[in-house]
Coordinates of C-alpha atoms in Angstrom, one line a residue:
M1 CA -111.2 17.1 -14.5
H2 CA -108.1 15.1 -13.5
I3 CA -107.3 17.6 -10.8
K4 CA -110.8 17.4 -9.4
K5 CA -110.7 13.6 -9.5
Y6 CA -107.3 13.6 -7.7
L7 CA -108.6 15.9 -5.0
L8 CA -111.7 13.8 -4.4
K9 CA -109.5 10.7 -4.1
C10 CA -107.3 12.4 -1.5
L11 CA -110.4 13.5 0.4
H12 CA -111.8 9.9 0.5
R13 CA -108.4 8.7 1.6
L14 CA -108.3 11.2 4.4
Q15 CA -111.7 10.0 5.5
K16 CA -110.8 6.4 5.5
G17 CA -107.3 6.8 7.1
P18 CA -104.0 5.2 6.2
G19 CA -103.9 1.9 4.4
Y20 CA -100.6 0.8 6.0
T21 CA -98.5 1.6 9.0
Y22 CA -95.0 3.0 9.5
K23 CA -93.6 -0.4 10.0
E24 CA -95.2 -1.8 6.9
L25 CA -93.8 1.2 4.9
L26 CA -90.2 0.6 6.2
V27 CA -90.4 -3.1 5.4
W28 CA -91.6 -2.3 1.9
Y29 CA -88.8 0.2 1.4
C30 CA -86.0 -2.2 2.7
D31 CA -87.4 -5.0 0.5
N32 CA -87.6 -2.9 -2.7
T33 CA -84.8 -0.3 -2.5
N34 CA -81.7 -0.5 -4.8
T35 CA -79.4 0.4 -1.8
H36 CA -77.6 -2.7 -0.7
G37 CA -77.6 -2.4 3.1
P38 CA -81.3 -2.2 3.9
K39 CA -82.2 -5.4 1.9
R40 CA -79.9 -7.5 4.1
I41 CA -81.5 -6.1 7.3
I42 CA -84.8 -7.8 6.6
C43 CA -83.5 -10.9 4.7
E44 CA -80.9 -12.2 7.2
G45 CA -81.2 -13.8 10.6
P46 CA -81.3 -11.9 13.8
K47 CA -77.5 -11.7 14.3
K48 CA -76.8 -10.7 10.7
K49 CA -79.7 -8.3 10.9
A50 CA -78.0 -6.5 13.8
M51 CA -74.6 -6.6 12.0
W52 CA -76.0 -5.2 8.8
F53 CA -78.0 -2.6 10.7
V54 CA -74.8 -1.3 12.4
L55 CA -72.8 -1.4 9.1
T56 CA -75.6 0.5 7.3
L57 CA -75.9 3.1 10.0
L58 CA -72.1 3.5 10.1
F59 CA -71.7 3.9 6.4
T60 CA -74.7 6.2 6.2
S61 CA -73.1 8.5 8.8
L62 CA -69.8 8.4 6.9
V63 CA -71.5 9.4 3.7
C64 CA -73.3 12.2 5.4
W65 CA -70.1 13.5 7.0
Q66 CA -68.3 13.3 3.6
W67 CA -71.2 15.2 2.0
G68 CA -71.0 17.9 4.6
V69 CA -67.3 18.3 3.9
F70 CA -67.8 18.6 0.2
I71 CA -70.7 21.0 0.5
R72 CA -68.8 23.2 2.9
T73 CA -65.8 23.2 0.6
Y74 CA -68.1 24.2 -2.4
L75 CA -69.8 27.0 -0.4
S76 CA -66.4 28.5 0.5
W77 CA -66.2 29.8 -3.1
E78 CA -62.5 29.2 -3.6
V79 CA -60.9 30.2 -6.8
S80 CA -57.9 28.9 -8.8
V81 CA -55.6 31.3 -10.7
S82 CA -54.4 30.5 -14.2
L83 CA -51.7 32.3 -16.1
S84 CA -51.8 32.4 -19.9
I85 CA -49.6 34.2 -22.3
G86 CA -50.9 35.7 -25.5
F87 CA -49.4 37.5 -28.5
K88 CA -51.2 40.3 -30.4
A89 CA -50.9 43.9 -31.4
M90 CA -52.0 46.0 -28.4
D91 CA -53.3 49.5 -27.8
F92 CA -50.8 52.0 -26.5
P93 CA -51.4 53.0 -22.9
A94 CA -52.4 56.4 -21.8
V95 CA -49.3 58.4 -20.6
T96 CA -49.7 61.1 -17.9
I97 CA -46.8 63.5 -17.3
C98 CA -46.6 66.2 -14.6
N99 CA -44.1 68.6 -13.3
T100 CA -43.1 68.0 -9.7
S101 CA -43.8 71.6 -8.9
P102 CA -47.5 72.4 -9.1
F103 CA -47.1 76.1 -9.7
Q104 CA -44.6 78.6 -11.0
Y105 CA -43.2 80.6 -8.1
S106 CA -43.3 83.8 -10.1
K107 CA -47.1 83.5 -10.4
V108 CA -48.0 82.4 -6.8
K109 CA -45.4 84.5 -5.0
H110 CA -48.0 87.2 -4.0
L111 CA -50.2 84.5 -2.4
L112 CA -47.3 82.9 -0.5
K113 CA -45.5 86.1 0.6
D114 CA -46.6 86.1 4.3
L115 CA -46.2 82.3 4.5
D116 CA -42.7 82.4 3.0
E117 CA -41.6 85.2 5.5
L118 CA -43.0 83.1 8.3
M119 CA -41.1 80.0 7.0
E120 CA -37.8 81.9 6.9
A121 CA -38.4 83.1 10.5
V122 CA -39.2 79.5 11.6
L123 CA -36.0 78.2 10.0
E124 CA -34.0 80.9 11.8
R125 CA -35.5 80.0 15.1
I126 CA -34.8 76.3 14.6
L127 CA -31.2 76.9 13.4
G128 CA -30.4 79.8 15.7
P129 CA -27.4 82.0 14.8
E130 CA -26.6 80.0 11.7
L131 CA -29.0 82.2 9.7
S132 CA -27.7 85.5 10.8
H133 CA -28.0 86.8 7.3
V134 CA -31.8 86.9 7.6
N135 CA -33.3 90.3 8.3
T136 CA -34.0 90.4 12.0
T137 CA -36.0 93.5 12.1
R138 CA -39.0 92.7 9.9
A139 CA -42.4 92.0 11.3
L140 CA -44.3 88.8 10.7
N141 CA -48.0 88.2 10.2
L142 CA -48.9 85.5 12.7
T143 CA -52.5 85.1 11.6
I144 CA -51.7 81.8 9.8
W145 CA -49.3 80.8 12.6
N146 CA -52.0 81.1 15.3
H147 CA -54.1 78.4 13.7
V148 CA -51.4 75.7 13.4
P149 CA -48.1 76.6 15.1
L150 CA -44.9 74.7 15.4
V151 CA -43.5 74.0 18.8
F152 CA -40.3 72.6 20.5
I153 CA -40.8 69.6 22.7
D154 CA -38.0 69.2 25.3
E155 CA -37.9 65.5 26.3
Q156 CA -34.9 65.6 28.6
N157 CA -37.4 64.5 31.3
P158 CA -39.6 61.9 29.4
H159 CA -42.2 62.0 32.2
H160 CA -42.6 65.8 32.1
P161 CA -41.9 67.0 28.6
V162 CA -41.7 70.8 28.1
V163 CA -43.6 72.4 25.2
L164 CA -42.2 75.7 23.9
D165 CA -43.7 77.8 21.1
L166 CA -41.2 79.1 18.6
F167 CA -42.7 82.6 18.9
E168 CA -43.8 82.4 22.5
D169 CA -42.4 85.8 23.4
N170 CA -44.8 87.6 21.0
Y171 CA -47.5 85.0 20.6
N172 CA -50.5 87.3 20.7
G173 CA -49.4 89.7 18.0
S174 CA -46.7 90.2 15.4
A175 CA -43.3 88.9 16.4
S176 CA -39.8 89.8 15.5
S177 CA -37.6 87.0 14.5
T178 CA -35.2 87.5 17.4
P179 CA -34.8 84.4 19.5
A180 CA -36.9 84.5 22.7
P181 CA -35.0 85.4 25.8
G182 CA -34.0 82.5 28.0
R183 CA -34.7 79.9 25.3
T184 CA -32.4 76.9 25.9
C185 CA -34.0 74.6 23.4
S186 CA -32.8 74.1 19.8
A187 CA -33.3 71.7 16.9
H188 CA -30.4 69.6 18.2
G189 CA -31.8 69.2 21.7
C190 CA -35.5 69.2 21.1
K191 CA -38.0 67.7 18.7
V192 CA -40.1 70.0 16.4
A193 CA -43.8 69.2 16.4
M194 CA -47.0 70.6 14.9
K195 CA -49.6 71.7 17.4
L196 CA -53.2 71.1 16.2
C197 CA -56.1 72.5 18.3
S198 CA -59.9 72.6 18.1
H199 CA -62.7 74.4 20.1
N200 CA -60.8 77.6 20.4
G201 CA -57.6 75.9 21.7
T202 CA -59.3 73.9 24.4
T203 CA -58.5 70.5 22.8
C204 CA -55.0 70.1 21.4
N205 CA -52.7 67.3 20.2
F206 CA -49.2 67.3 18.8
R207 CA -47.9 65.6 15.7
N208 CA -44.3 64.7 16.3
F209 CA -41.6 64.3 13.7
S210 CA -38.1 62.7 13.9
S211 CA -36.6 65.5 11.8
A212 CA -37.2 69.3 11.7
T213 CA -37.0 69.0 7.9
Q214 CA -40.1 66.8 7.8
A215 CA -41.8 69.0 10.3
V216 CA -41.4 72.3 8.4
T217 CA -42.2 70.6 5.1
E218 CA -45.5 69.2 6.3
W219 CA -46.4 72.4 8.1
Y220 CA -45.7 74.5 5.0
A221 CA -47.8 72.1 2.8
L222 CA -50.7 72.3 5.3
Q223 CA -50.6 76.1 5.3
A224 CA -50.3 76.2 1.5
T225 CA -53.4 74.0 1.2
N226 CA -55.3 76.5 3.2
I227 CA -54.3 79.3 0.8
F228 CA -54.8 77.4 -2.5
A229 CA -58.2 76.1 -1.3
Q230 CA -59.6 79.7 -1.4
V231 CA -58.4 80.3 -5.0
P232 CA -60.7 79.5 -7.9
N233 CA -59.7 76.5 -10.1
Q234 CA -59.3 78.7 -13.2
E235 CA -56.7 80.8 -11.5
L236 CA -54.8 77.7 -10.2
V237 CA -54.6 76.4 -13.7
A238 CA -53.2 79.7 -15.0
M239 CA -50.5 79.7 -12.3
G240 CA -49.3 76.2 -13.3
Y241 CA -47.0 75.1 -16.2
S242 CA -48.6 75.2 -19.6
A243 CA -48.3 72.3 -22.1
E244 CA -46.3 74.6 -24.4
Q245 CA -43.8 75.2 -21.7
L246 CA -43.5 71.6 -20.5
I247 CA -43.5 69.6 -23.7
L248 CA -40.7 70.6 -26.1
A249 CA -40.9 67.7 -28.6
C250 CA -43.1 64.7 -29.2
L251 CA -42.9 61.7 -31.6
F252 CA -45.1 58.6 -31.6
G253 CA -43.7 55.9 -33.8
A254 CA -43.1 57.6 -37.1
E255 CA -45.8 60.2 -36.6
A256 CA -45.0 63.7 -35.2
C257 CA -47.1 65.0 -32.3
T258 CA -47.2 68.2 -30.3
Y259 CA -48.5 69.5 -27.0
R260 CA -51.9 69.8 -28.7
N261 CA -52.2 66.0 -28.7
F262 CA -52.3 66.0 -24.9
T263 CA -55.3 66.5 -22.6
R264 CA -54.9 68.7 -19.5
I265 CA -56.2 67.9 -16.0
F266 CA -55.5 69.7 -12.8
H267 CA -53.9 67.7 -10.0
P268 CA -53.8 69.3 -6.6
D269 CA -50.3 67.9 -5.8
Y270 CA -48.7 68.4 -9.2
G271 CA -50.7 71.2 -10.8
N272 CA -51.3 70.9 -14.5
C273 CA -50.8 67.4 -15.8
Y274 CA -51.0 66.3 -19.4
I275 CA -52.2 63.0 -20.8
F276 CA -51.4 61.4 -24.1
N277 CA -53.9 58.9 -25.7
W278 CA -56.5 59.4 -22.9
G279 CA -60.3 59.9 -22.8
M280 CA -60.7 59.2 -26.5
K281 CA -64.2 58.4 -27.8
E282 CA -62.7 56.6 -30.8
K283 CA -60.3 53.6 -30.7
A284 CA -57.1 54.1 -28.8
L285 CA -53.8 54.5 -30.7
P286 CA -52.3 51.1 -31.5
S287 CA -48.6 50.3 -31.3
A288 CA -47.3 49.0 -34.6
N289 CA -44.4 46.9 -33.2
P290 CA -42.5 46.4 -30.0
G291 CA -39.3 48.4 -29.6
A292 CA -38.2 51.9 -28.8
E293 CA -38.5 53.2 -32.4
F294 CA -42.3 52.4 -32.3
G295 CA -43.1 54.0 -29.0
L296 CA -43.6 57.5 -27.6
K297 CA -40.6 59.9 -27.4
L298 CA -40.8 63.1 -25.4
I299 CA -38.5 66.0 -24.5
L300 CA -39.6 68.0 -21.5
D301 CA -38.5 71.1 -19.7
V302 CA -39.5 71.3 -16.0
G303 CA -38.3 74.9 -15.5
Q304 CA -36.6 74.1 -12.2
E305 CA -35.5 77.7 -11.7
D306 CA -39.1 78.7 -11.1
Y307 CA -40.0 76.1 -8.5
V308 CA -41.8 77.1 -5.3
P309 CA -38.8 76.8 -2.9
F310 CA -40.5 75.6 0.3
L311 CA -43.3 73.6 -1.4
T312 CA -41.3 71.5 -3.8
S313 CA -38.1 69.8 -2.8
T314 CA -37.9 67.3 -5.7
A315 CA -36.9 68.3 -9.2
G316 CA -38.0 66.3 -12.3
A317 CA -41.2 65.0 -13.8
R318 CA -43.7 62.5 -12.5
L319 CA -45.3 60.1 -15.0
M320 CA -47.7 57.2 -15.1
L321 CA -49.0 54.6 -17.5
H322 CA -52.7 53.6 -17.3
E323 CA -55.7 52.6 -19.3
Q324 CA -57.4 55.0 -21.6
M325 CA -60.5 55.6 -19.5
S326 CA -59.1 55.4 -16.1
Y327 CA -58.1 58.4 -13.8
P328 CA -54.4 58.7 -13.2
F329 CA -53.6 58.6 -9.5
I330 CA -50.1 59.7 -10.2
K331 CA -49.0 60.5 -6.7
E332 CA -49.6 56.9 -5.6
E333 CA -48.8 54.9 -8.7
G334 CA -46.5 57.2 -10.8
I335 CA -42.7 57.2 -11.1
F336 CA -40.1 60.0 -11.2
A337 CA -38.0 60.9 -14.2
M338 CA -34.7 62.8 -13.4
S339 CA -33.6 66.1 -15.0
G340 CA -30.6 65.9 -17.3
M341 CA -31.3 62.2 -18.0
E342 CA -32.8 60.1 -20.8
T343 CA -35.2 57.6 -19.2
S344 CA -36.2 54.5 -21.2
I345 CA -39.3 52.6 -20.0
G346 CA -40.0 49.2 -21.4
V347 CA -43.6 48.1 -20.9
L348 CA -45.1 44.6 -20.3
V349 CA -48.9 44.2 -19.9
D350 CA -50.7 42.1 -17.3
K351 CA -54.5 41.7 -17.6
L352 CA -56.3 40.6 -14.4
E353 CA -59.7 39.0 -14.6
R354 CA -61.4 38.3 -11.3
K355 CA -64.4 36.2 -10.6
G356 CA -67.4 38.2 -9.3
E357 CA -69.9 37.3 -6.6
P358 CA -69.9 35.0 -4.7
Y359 CA -66.2 34.2 -5.3
S360 CA -64.8 37.6 -4.6
Q361 CA -66.0 41.1 -3.6
C362 CA -65.2 42.7 -6.9
T363 CA -67.4 45.0 -9.0
V364 CA -67.7 45.5 -12.8
N365 CA -68.4 49.2 -13.0
G366 CA -68.9 50.3 -9.4
S367 CA -72.7 50.6 -9.6
D368 CA -73.0 48.3 -6.6
V369 CA -70.7 50.3 -4.4
P370 CA -72.5 52.6 -1.9
I371 CA -70.0 55.4 -2.3
R372 CA -70.5 58.2 -4.8
N373 CA -67.5 58.3 -7.2
L374 CA -66.3 61.9 -7.2
Y375 CA -64.0 61.2 -10.1
S376 CA -66.8 60.3 -12.4
D377 CA -66.9 63.9 -13.6
Y378 CA -63.8 63.1 -15.6
N379 CA -65.7 60.4 -17.5
T380 CA -63.4 57.7 -16.1
T381 CA -64.1 54.2 -15.1
Y382 CA -64.4 52.9 -11.6
S383 CA -61.2 52.0 -9.6
I384 CA -60.6 51.2 -6.0
Q385 CA -58.3 54.2 -5.6
A386 CA -61.2 56.5 -6.7
C387 CA -63.5 54.8 -4.3
I388 CA -61.2 55.1 -1.3
R389 CA -60.5 58.8 -1.9
S390 CA -64.2 59.5 -2.5
C391 CA -65.0 57.7 0.8
F392 CA -62.4 59.7 2.7
Q393 CA -63.8 63.0 1.2
D394 CA -67.3 61.9 2.3
H395 CA -66.0 61.2 5.9
M396 CA -64.2 64.6 5.8
I397 CA -67.4 66.5 4.9
R398 CA -69.5 64.6 7.5
N399 CA -67.0 65.1 10.3
C400 CA -65.3 68.4 9.5
S401 CA -68.1 70.1 7.6
C402 CA -65.8 70.8 4.6
G403 CA -63.9 69.0 1.9
H404 CA -60.1 68.6 1.6
Y405 CA -58.3 70.5 -1.2
L406 CA -56.6 67.3 -2.5
Y407 CA -59.8 65.5 -3.4
P408 CA -62.7 66.4 -5.7
L409 CA -65.5 68.4 -4.1
P410 CA -69.2 67.4 -4.3
R411 CA -71.6 70.1 -5.4
G412 CA -72.8 72.4 -2.7
E413 CA -69.8 71.9 -0.4
K414 CA -66.8 74.0 0.3
Y415 CA -63.1 73.4 0.7
C416 CA -61.6 73.7 4.1
N417 CA -59.8 76.9 5.1
N418 CA -58.8 78.7 8.3
Q419 CA -61.3 81.5 8.0
E420 CA -64.5 79.5 7.6
F421 CA -63.5 76.3 9.3
P422 CA -60.8 77.1 12.0
D423 CA -60.8 73.6 13.4
W424 CA -60.3 71.8 10.0
A425 CA -56.6 71.0 10.5
Y426 CA -57.3 69.2 13.8
C427 CA -60.2 67.3 12.4
Y428 CA -58.3 66.3 9.2
S429 CA -55.3 65.1 11.2
A430 CA -57.6 63.0 13.5
L431 CA -59.5 61.5 10.6
R432 CA -56.3 60.8 8.7
M433 CA -54.9 58.8 11.6
S434 CA -58.2 57.0 12.3
L435 CA -57.9 53.3 11.8
A436 CA -61.7 52.9 11.9
Q437 CA -62.1 55.3 9.0
R438 CA -59.6 53.4 6.9
E439 CA -61.2 50.1 7.7
T440 CA -64.7 51.4 6.9
C441 CA -63.6 52.6 3.5
I442 CA -61.7 49.5 2.7
D443 CA -64.7 47.3 3.6
V444 CA -67.1 49.4 1.5
C445 CA -64.9 49.8 -1.6
K446 CA -64.4 46.8 -4.0
E447 CA -61.7 45.8 -6.4
S448 CA -62.5 46.1 -10.1
C449 CA -63.2 42.7 -11.7
N450 CA -61.2 43.6 -14.8
D451 CA -57.9 45.5 -14.6
T452 CA -54.9 46.1 -16.7
Q453 CA -51.5 46.7 -15.1
Y454 CA -48.4 48.0 -16.9
K455 CA -45.1 46.6 -15.6
M456 CA -42.2 48.9 -16.4
T457 CA -38.5 48.2 -16.9
I458 CA -36.6 51.5 -16.4
S459 CA -33.1 52.4 -17.5
M460 CA -31.4 55.8 -17.5
A461 CA -28.5 57.6 -19.1
V462 CA -27.1 61.2 -19.0
W463 CA -28.7 63.3 -21.7
P464 CA -27.6 65.3 -23.5
S465 CA -23.9 64.4 -23.5
E466 CA -21.3 67.1 -23.0
S467 CA -20.3 67.1 -26.7
S468 CA -23.9 67.6 -27.9
E469 CA -25.6 69.7 -25.3
D470 CA -24.6 73.0 -26.9
W471 CA -26.3 72.4 -30.3
I472 CA -29.3 70.6 -28.8
F473 CA -30.1 73.4 -26.3
H474 CA -29.6 76.0 -29.1
V475 CA -32.2 74.2 -31.4
L476 CA -34.7 73.6 -28.6
S477 CA -34.4 77.3 -27.4
E478 CA -35.0 78.6 -30.9
E479 CA -38.0 76.3 -31.4
R480 CA -39.7 77.2 -28.1
D481 CA -38.6 80.8 -27.4
Q482 CA -37.5 82.0 -30.8
S483 CA -34.3 83.2 -29.2
P484 CA -30.8 82.8 -30.5
N485 CA -29.6 82.5 -27.0
I486 CA -29.7 79.3 -25.0
T487 CA -32.7 79.4 -22.6
L488 CA -32.5 75.8 -21.5
N489 CA -30.1 74.0 -19.3
R490 CA -29.3 70.5 -18.0
K491 CA -31.2 71.1 -14.8
G492 CA -34.5 71.3 -16.5
V493 CA -34.6 69.0 -19.6
I494 CA -35.8 65.4 -19.6
K495 CA -36.0 62.9 -22.4
L496 CA -38.4 60.0 -22.2
N497 CA -38.8 56.8 -24.4
I498 CA -41.9 54.7 -23.7
Y499 CA -42.4 51.5 -25.6
F500 CA -43.6 47.9 -25.5
Q501 CA -40.8 45.5 -24.8
E502 CA -42.7 42.7 -26.6
Y503 CA -46.1 41.9 -27.7
N504 CA -46.5 39.1 -25.2
Y505 CA -49.1 39.9 -22.6
R506 CA -50.0 37.9 -19.6
T507 CA -53.6 37.2 -18.6
I508 CA -54.1 36.3 -14.9
E509 CA -57.6 34.8 -14.7
E510 CA -59.5 33.5 -11.7
S511 CA -61.8 30.5 -12.2
A512 CA -64.0 28.5 -9.7
A513 CA -61.9 25.9 -8.0
N514 CA -64.9 23.8 -7.1
N515 CA -67.9 24.0 -9.5
I516 CA -71.2 22.2 -9.4
V517 CA -69.9 19.3 -11.6
W518 CA -67.1 18.8 -9.0
L519 CA -69.7 18.8 -6.2
L520 CA -72.1 16.3 -7.8
S521 CA -69.2 14.0 -8.8
N522 CA -67.9 13.8 -5.3
L523 CA -71.3 13.4 -3.7
G524 CA -72.2 10.6 -6.1
G525 CA -68.8 9.0 -5.8
Q526 CA -69.0 8.8 -2.0
F527 CA -72.6 7.5 -2.0
G528 CA -71.8 4.9 -4.6
F529 CA -68.6 3.8 -2.9
W530 CA -69.9 3.4 0.7
M531 CA -73.5 2.4 0.1
G532 CA -73.7 1.3 -3.6
G533 CA -76.4 3.9 -4.3
S534 CA -77.2 6.2 -7.1
V535 CA -79.5 9.1 -7.9
L536 CA -82.5 6.6 -8.2
C537 CA -81.8 5.5 -4.6
L538 CA -82.1 9.1 -3.5
I539 CA -85.4 9.4 -5.4
E540 CA -86.7 6.2 -3.6
F541 CA -85.7 7.7 -0.3
A542 CA -87.5 10.9 -1.1
E543 CA -90.6 8.9 -2.0
I544 CA -90.6 7.1 1.3
I545 CA -90.2 10.4 3.1
I546 CA -93.3 11.7 1.3
D547 CA -95.2 8.6 2.2
F548 CA -94.2 9.1 5.9
V549 CA -95.4 12.6 5.7
W550 CA -98.7 11.6 4.1
I551 CA -99.4 8.9 6.7
T552 CA -98.7 11.4 9.4
I553 CA -101.1 13.9 7.9
I554 CA -103.8 11.2 7.7
K555 CA -103.3 10.1 11.3
L556 CA -103.5 13.7 12.4
V557 CA -106.7 14.3 10.5
A558 CA -108.2 11.1 12.0
L559 CA -107.1 12.3 15.5
A560 CA -108.8 15.6 14.9
K561 CA -112.0 13.9 13.9
S562 CA -111.9 11.7 16.9
L563 CA -111.4 14.7 19.2
R564 CA -114.4 16.5 17.6
R565 CA -116.6 13.4 18.1
R566 CA -115.6 13.2 21.8
R567 CA -116.4 16.8 22.3
A568 CA -119.9 16.3 20.7
Q569 CA -120.6 13.3 23.0
A570 CA -119.6 15.4 26.1
C571 CA -122.6 17.7 25.4
Y572 CA -125.1 15.0 26.6
D573 CA -125.5 13.6 30.1
G574 CA -126.3 10.2 28.8
P575 CA -125.9 8.4 25.5
P576 CA -126.7 10.4 22.4
P577 CA -130.3 10.3 21.1
T578 CA -131.3 7.9 18.5
V579 CA -132.6 8.9 15.1
A580 CA -136.0 7.7 16.1
E581 CA -136.0 10.1 19.0
L582 CA -134.8 12.9 16.9
V583 CA -137.5 12.3 14.3
E584 CA -140.3 12.0 16.9
A585 CA -139.2 15.1 18.6
H586 CA -139.3 17.0 15.3
T587 CA -142.7 15.7 14.2
N588 CA -144.7 15.0 17.4
F589 CA -144.8 18.2 19.5
G590 CA -146.1 16.3 22.4
F591 CA -143.2 13.9 22.5
Q592 CA -140.6 14.5 25.2
P593 CA -137.4 12.4 25.6
D594 CA -136.8 10.5 28.7
T595 CA -134.4 12.6 30.7
A596 CA -135.0 11.0 34.1
P597 CA -132.0 9.3 35.6
H598 CA -131.8 5.6 35.1
G599 CA -130.6 3.1 37.6
P600 CA -131.3 1.7 41.0
D601 CA -131.0 5.0 42.7
A602 CA -133.4 6.8 40.5
G603 CA -136.3 7.9 42.7
P604 CA -139.7 9.5 41.9
H605 CA -139.9 13.1 41.3
P606 CA -143.4 14.3 42.3
H607 CA -142.9 17.8 40.9
E608 CA -142.1 16.6 37.4
Q609 CA -144.9 16.3 34.9
T610 CA -145.3 12.9 33.3
P611 CA -145.4 13.2 29.5
P612 CA -148.6 11.8 27.9
I613 CA -148.4 8.3 26.4
P614 CA -149.0 8.4 22.7
G615 CA -151.7 6.1 21.4
T616 CA -149.6 4.6 18.8
P617 CA -145.9 3.9 19.6
P618 CA -143.4 5.2 17.1
P619 CA -141.7 2.8 14.7
N620 CA -138.2 1.6 15.5
Y621 CA -135.7 3.8 13.6
D622 CA -132.6 2.4 15.2
S623 CA -131.6 0.8 11.9
L624 CA -131.1 4.3 10.5
R625 CA -128.5 5.3 13.1
L626 CA -125.5 7.0 11.5
Q627 CA -122.4 4.8 11.4
P628 CA -118.7 6.0 10.7
L629 CA -117.1 4.9 7.5
D630 CA -115.2 1.8 7.5
V631 CA -111.6 2.7 7.9
T632 CA -110.4 -0.5 6.2
E633 CA -112.1 0.3 2.9
S634 CA -109.8 0.4 -0.1
D635 CA -109.2 3.3 -2.4
N636 CA -111.2 1.6 -5.1
E637 CA -114.2 1.6 -2.8
G638 CA -113.8 5.2 -2.2
D639 CA -113.6 5.8 -5.9
A640 CA -116.9 3.9 -6.4
I641 CA -118.6 6.2 -3.8

């Protein structure tokens, strides 16, 4: 009922028009507002009115400018970083260890036989007569070579460099390792480059290197990738180092552990890697106290004598500390441990807590990132490293029609190899050097909102010492190989001590630099300082704006009614008929209105029929003529109606 009454009141007001004008409304506002300036405009004399008008306008502009500055600062979503230090017992991190050689050469030698012979011939061509001990009569299989060859680039004339293939004398078949006749270029005078071609050799580019060592190493790794990409994963695992071979001894605090306490994953760069305290469904292992005696102690044997000679040039172990449910990107974030050394690693913990949207582009679990996480099959959490590599593999599949061996493969796709995808090396090299591809992946991927980083302090010493190495190697050889003879040596053993330096951990937390309380305080402070206003003054101003809008609506409605009335009058040649005429025309069928023109120029019309004169004239109904409502009636009168 109240709503109906209110709507009827609004309708009557629309019919009657506004009760006051814009000027009256402004005068009322200036006389009743709590803001100081407008009152003085209507209360003072003409000169002071002008002065107060200018001052009020100036300070209003100043307040609006200050408000714009504060609102823009608030909407910039700036953050402040706070550092706090806590003390508590902490969970021990997951520890990943890998051998720097991904495979045992004795198990992959049959796969790399042709590639190794080709590599020896390449080195002989680069070094010339210095490798005279190499057999110069054997034949080489150039099937691999024809896809991605190495070339000499003679830059004696920079404007016209000369490109020479290392086996240009027998390029179309098998070649002997004898130097090509007439060759004048060598590693000293020329650069060694990798030739990458696509579309059956019609489009080629050259990847230059400053050293022949880098060139042949990269070329061998690329060719080995082609070979290993065609081997099933189960066979690759079998050709790597087993946990029993790698881990000789393990001790966590006062508890003994073995290689069975480690989880194996296969890493394309390092083969079989083993992780301690990782992927556990129950609570992670806690560390009782800081100090080396409460940490993890390991003795490893990397078996350096069985390294792949041309694939691995670094001896030792690669290790990394990370969270329990995160994937170890050990190639990018790991560190090396040297053979024949005891490496002590003191750990400090930094916890990073970033603000989410709209303060930063971080994600909690990666669900809002439009890239499929290819590392989720390992039941690991989201990380920006996983996103960037998944993004690169996605670009690789879309541009090259195959996936790279170094990254996880989506279902239904194949790894790149020379037989099925002969142009993959050219495509991979172009994609790897593409700045647009890197920027696309960086823009799409987001940082994790919560992250834990382990800062390491590393120290090393020779282990075992010369006086103790005999009995240590005897005991370790007996335990692993059940042999009375020493089967270990200083070139393969590594001792690791990993522990918390202290239980202090740092929390680096982002918080909003400008929150809503800061914004309201500054807006109110500026408004109160320059104009003496408050929130109630803003409500008054909003009220006057609503009244302005209401008056405008009423005037527009009145204007529309006036236009309709004028259009209705335009339909008649003369004045509109009276009510008496309308009633007579409706009841007396013989009555015809006077349509003859009036005035001095009106002449007789002989052809027109004169209407009959009624016997009794009709009554005067002019008093019943419709009149418009009085626009000056009050609201109370409208209510009474």
